[in-house]
Amino acid sequence: AAPSGPPVYVDLAYLPGSWSARTLDEEFFRRVRSLCYVVSGDDHLKEGVLRPLLDALLSGKHQWGVDIQVTVTPGGVSLVMHEWYQETHERQQELGITVLGSNSTVAMQDETFP
């Protein structure tokens, strides 16, 4: 169990894919509060861990008790991500979570990329 303490606030948190995503649970999202979570790229190995990770995000964000808008940026499109989005869309709105589409672009200085 992680030691208790105040939450950590960050602007951006990169969530790993594949099997390392299993280490991210509700407690992680309760304690690491980010304005933007980037979910690792399209990887067939992460399909089994993606749904629990996204559900943990919802559960953890629910415990924040403050109204902070959060953006989730998926690194790829998958059936699991699509189903989660559709099934939890109302809850996402209640919690102030926006999921960006797969055709989003990132702009940094004078450069943009998908």
PDB file of N, CA, C and O in Angstrom, residues 78-105:
ATOM      1  N   SER A  78      -9.069   2.022 -30.296  1.00  0.00           N
ATOM      2  CA  SER A  78      -9.277   0.585 -30.140  1.00  0.00           C
ATOM      3  C   SER A  78     -10.738   0.350 -29.816  1.00  0.00           C
ATOM      4  O   SER A  78     -11.461   1.267 -29.396  1.00  0.00           O
ATOM      5  N   LEU A  79     -11.175  -0.868 -29.985  1.00  0.00           N
ATOM      6  CA  LEU A  79     -12.547  -1.217 -29.665  1.00  0.00           C
ATOM      7  C   LEU A  79     -12.815  -1.010 -28.178  1.00  0.00           C
ATOM      8  O   LEU A  79     -13.873  -0.509 -27.791  1.00  0.00           O
ATOM      9  N   VAL A  80     -11.846  -1.360 -27.333  1.00  0.00           N
ATOM     10  CA  VAL A  80     -12.007  -1.192 -25.892  1.00  0.00           C
ATOM     11  C   VAL A  80     -12.209   0.287 -25.546  1.00  0.00           C
ATOM     12  O   VAL A  80     -13.101   0.643 -24.770  1.00  0.00           O
ATOM     13  N   MET A  81     -11.398   1.155 -26.113  1.00  0.00           N
ATOM     14  CA  MET A  81     -11.519   2.589 -25.848  1.00  0.00           C
ATOM     15  C   MET A  81     -12.871   3.110 -26.332  1.00  0.00           C
ATOM     16  O   MET A  81     -13.552   3.867 -25.636  1.00  0.00           O
ATOM     17  N   HIS A  82     -13.270   2.695 -27.502  1.00  0.00           N
ATOM     18  CA  HIS A  82     -14.547   3.134 -28.064  1.00  0.00           C
ATOM     19  C   HIS A  82     -15.712   2.685 -27.184  1.00  0.00           C
ATOM     20  O   HIS A  82     -16.610   3.479 -26.875  1.00  0.00           O
ATOM     21  N   GLU A  83     -15.712   1.424 -26.768  1.00  0.00           N
ATOM     22  CA  GLU A  83     -16.782   0.910 -25.914  1.00  0.00           C
ATOM     23  C   GLU A  83     -16.814   1.640 -24.575  1.00  0.00           C
ATOM     24  O   GLU A  83     -17.885   2.001 -24.086  1.00  0.00           O
ATOM     25  N   TRP A  84     -15.647   1.847 -23.978  1.00  0.00           N
ATOM     26  CA  TRP A  84     -15.580   2.562 -22.698  1.00  0.00           C
ATOM     27  C   TRP A  84     -16.144   3.965 -22.854  1.00  0.00           C
ATOM     28  O   TRP A  84     -16.918   4.421 -22.020  1.00  0.00           O
ATOM     29  N   TYR A  85     -15.756   4.639 -23.919  1.00  0.00           N
ATOM     30  CA  TYR A  85     -16.235   5.999 -24.159  1.00  0.00           C
ATOM     31  C   TYR A  85     -17.758   6.026 -24.254  1.00  0.00           C
ATOM     32  O   TYR A  85     -18.413   6.844 -23.615  1.00  0.00           O
ATOM     33  N   GLN A  86     -18.303   5.119 -25.047  1.00  0.00           N
ATOM     34  CA  GLN A  86     -19.752   5.068 -25.238  1.00  0.00           C
ATOM     35  C   GLN A  86     -20.485   4.720 -23.947  1.00  0.00           C
ATOM     36  O   GLN A  86     -21.489   5.340 -23.604  1.00  0.00           O
ATOM     37  N   GLU A  87     -20.001   3.728 -23.219  1.00  0.00           N
ATOM     38  CA  GLU A  87     -20.679   3.238 -22.018  1.00  0.00           C
ATOM     39  C   GLU A  87     -20.582   4.192 -20.832  1.00  0.00           C
ATOM     40  O   GLU A  87     -21.426   4.157 -19.940  1.00  0.00           O
ATOM     41  N   THR A  88     -19.547   5.016 -20.797  1.00  0.00           N
ATOM     42  CA  THR A  88     -19.336   5.874 -19.626  1.00  0.00           C
ATOM     43  C   THR A  88     -19.428   7.363 -19.958  1.00  0.00           C
ATOM     44  O   THR A  88     -19.057   8.195 -19.132  1.00  0.00           O
ATOM     45  N   HIS A  89     -19.922   7.690 -21.126  1.00  0.00           N
ATOM     46  CA  HIS A  89     -19.929   9.088 -21.567  1.00  0.00           C
ATOM     47  C   HIS A  89     -20.654  10.005 -20.582  1.00  0.00           C
ATOM     48  O   HIS A  89     -20.152  11.099 -20.257  1.00  0.00           O
ATOM     49  N   GLU A  90     -21.793   9.594 -20.087  1.00  0.00           N
ATOM     50  CA  GLU A  90     -22.537  10.427 -19.141  1.00  0.00           C
ATOM     51  C   GLU A  90     -21.729  10.646 -17.859  1.00  0.00           C
ATOM     52  O   GLU A  90     -21.649  11.761 -17.343  1.00  0.00           O
ATOM     53  N   ARG A  91     -21.091   9.602 -17.383  1.00  0.00           N
ATOM     54  CA  ARG A  91     -20.271   9.724 -16.165  1.00  0.00           C
ATOM     55  C   ARG A  91     -19.064  10.638 -16.421  1.00  0.00           C
ATOM     56  O   ARG A  91     -18.671  11.417 -15.557  1.00  0.00           O
ATOM     57  N   GLN A  92     -18.463  10.523 -17.608  1.00  0.00           N
ATOM     58  CA  GLN A  92     -17.347  11.397 -17.968  1.00  0.00           C
ATOM     59  C   GLN A  92     -17.785  12.862 -17.872  1.00  0.00           C
ATOM     60  O   GLN A  92     -17.057  13.700 -17.326  1.00  0.00           O
ATOM     61  N   GLN A  93     -18.954  13.167 -18.400  1.00  0.00           N
ATOM     62  CA  GLN A  93     -19.452  14.541 -18.364  1.00  0.00           C
ATOM     63  C   GLN A  93     -19.679  15.000 -16.929  1.00  0.00           C
ATOM     64  O   GLN A  93     -19.339  16.131 -16.584  1.00  0.00           O
ATOM     65  N   GLU A  94     -20.254  14.133 -16.097  1.00  0.00           N
ATOM     66  CA  GLU A  94     -20.493  14.478 -14.697  1.00  0.00           C
ATOM     67  C   GLU A  94     -19.188  14.799 -13.969  1.00  0.00           C
ATOM     68  O   GLU A  94     -19.145  15.678 -13.112  1.00  0.00           O
ATOM     69  N   LEU A  95     -18.114  14.076 -14.319  1.00  0.00           N
ATOM     70  CA  LEU A  95     -16.831  14.234 -13.647  1.00  0.00           C
ATOM     71  C   LEU A  95     -15.931  15.284 -14.293  1.00  0.00           C
ATOM     72  O   LEU A  95     -14.834  15.548 -13.810  1.00  0.00           O
ATOM     73  N   GLY A  96     -16.364  15.871 -15.411  1.00  0.00           N
ATOM     74  CA  GLY A  96     -15.546  16.886 -16.075  1.00  0.00           C
ATOM     75  C   GLY A  96     -14.390  16.288 -16.852  1.00  0.00           C
ATOM     76  O   GLY A  96     -13.292  16.848 -16.869  1.00  0.00           O
ATOM     77  N   ILE A  97     -14.641  15.150 -17.495  1.00  0.00           N
ATOM     78  CA  ILE A  97     -13.603  14.478 -18.279  1.00  0.00           C
ATOM     79  C   ILE A  97     -13.955  14.601 -19.756  1.00  0.00           C
ATOM     80  O   ILE A  97     -15.071  14.272 -20.166  1.00  0.00           O
ATOM     81  N   THR A  98     -12.990  15.066 -20.547  1.00  0.00           N
ATOM     82  CA  THR A  98     -13.139  15.165 -21.991  1.00  0.00           C
ATOM     83  C   THR A  98     -12.161  14.195 -22.634  1.00  0.00           C
ATOM     84  O   THR A  98     -10.974  14.201 -22.303  1.00  0.00           O
ATOM     85  N   VAL A  99     -12.660  13.382 -23.549  1.00  0.00           N
ATOM     86  CA  VAL A  99     -11.805  12.449 -24.283  1.00  0.00           C
ATOM     87  C   VAL A  99     -11.628  13.005 -25.686  1.00  0.00           C
ATOM     88  O   VAL A  99     -12.613  13.243 -26.393  1.00  0.00           O
ATOM     89  N   LEU A 100     -10.381  13.217 -26.070  1.00  0.00           N
ATOM     90  CA  LEU A 100     -10.109  13.727 -27.414  1.00  0.00           C
ATOM     91  C   LEU A 100     -10.217  12.600 -28.434  1.00  0.00           C
ATOM     92  O   LEU A 100      -9.926  11.443 -28.129  1.00  0.00           O
ATOM     93  N   GLY A 101     -10.584  12.947 -29.642  1.00  0.00           N
ATOM     94  CA  GLY A 101     -10.700  11.967 -30.711  1.00  0.00           C
ATOM     95  C   GLY A 101      -9.355  11.558 -31.266  1.00  0.00           C
ATOM     96  O   GLY A 101      -8.329  12.205 -31.020  1.00  0.00           O
ATOM     97  N   SER A 102      -9.352  10.503 -32.028  1.00  0.00           N
ATOM     98  CA  SER A 102      -8.100   9.967 -32.577  1.00  0.00           C
ATOM     99  C   SER A 102      -7.493  10.867 -33.643  1.00  0.00           C
ATOM    100  O   SER A 102      -6.331  10.730 -33.977  1.00  0.00           O
ATOM    101  N   ASN A 103      -8.273  11.792 -34.183  1.00  0.00           N
ATOM    102  CA  ASN A 103      -7.723  12.674 -35.214  1.00  0.00           C
ATOM    103  C   ASN A 103      -7.236  13.995 -34.634  1.00  0.00           C
ATOM    104  O   ASN A 103      -7.087  14.972 -35.333  1.00  0.00           O
ATOM    105  N   SER A 104      -6.968  14.015 -33.334  1.00  0.00           N
ATOM    106  CA  SER A 104      -6.470  15.222 -32.685  1.00  0.00           C
ATOM    107  C   SER A 104      -5.025  15.489 -33.077  1.00  0.00           C
ATOM    108  O   SER A 104      -4.288  14.585 -33.431  1.00  0.00           O
ATOM    109  N   THR A 105      -4.639  16.754 -32.993  1.00  0.00           N
ATOM    110  CA  THR A 105      -3.257  17.117 -33.256  1.00  0.00           C
ATOM    111  C   THR A 105      -2.688  17.870 -32.061  1.00  0.00           C
ATOM    112  O   THR A 105      -3.423  18.497 -31.304  1.00  0.00           O
TER     113      THR A 105
END
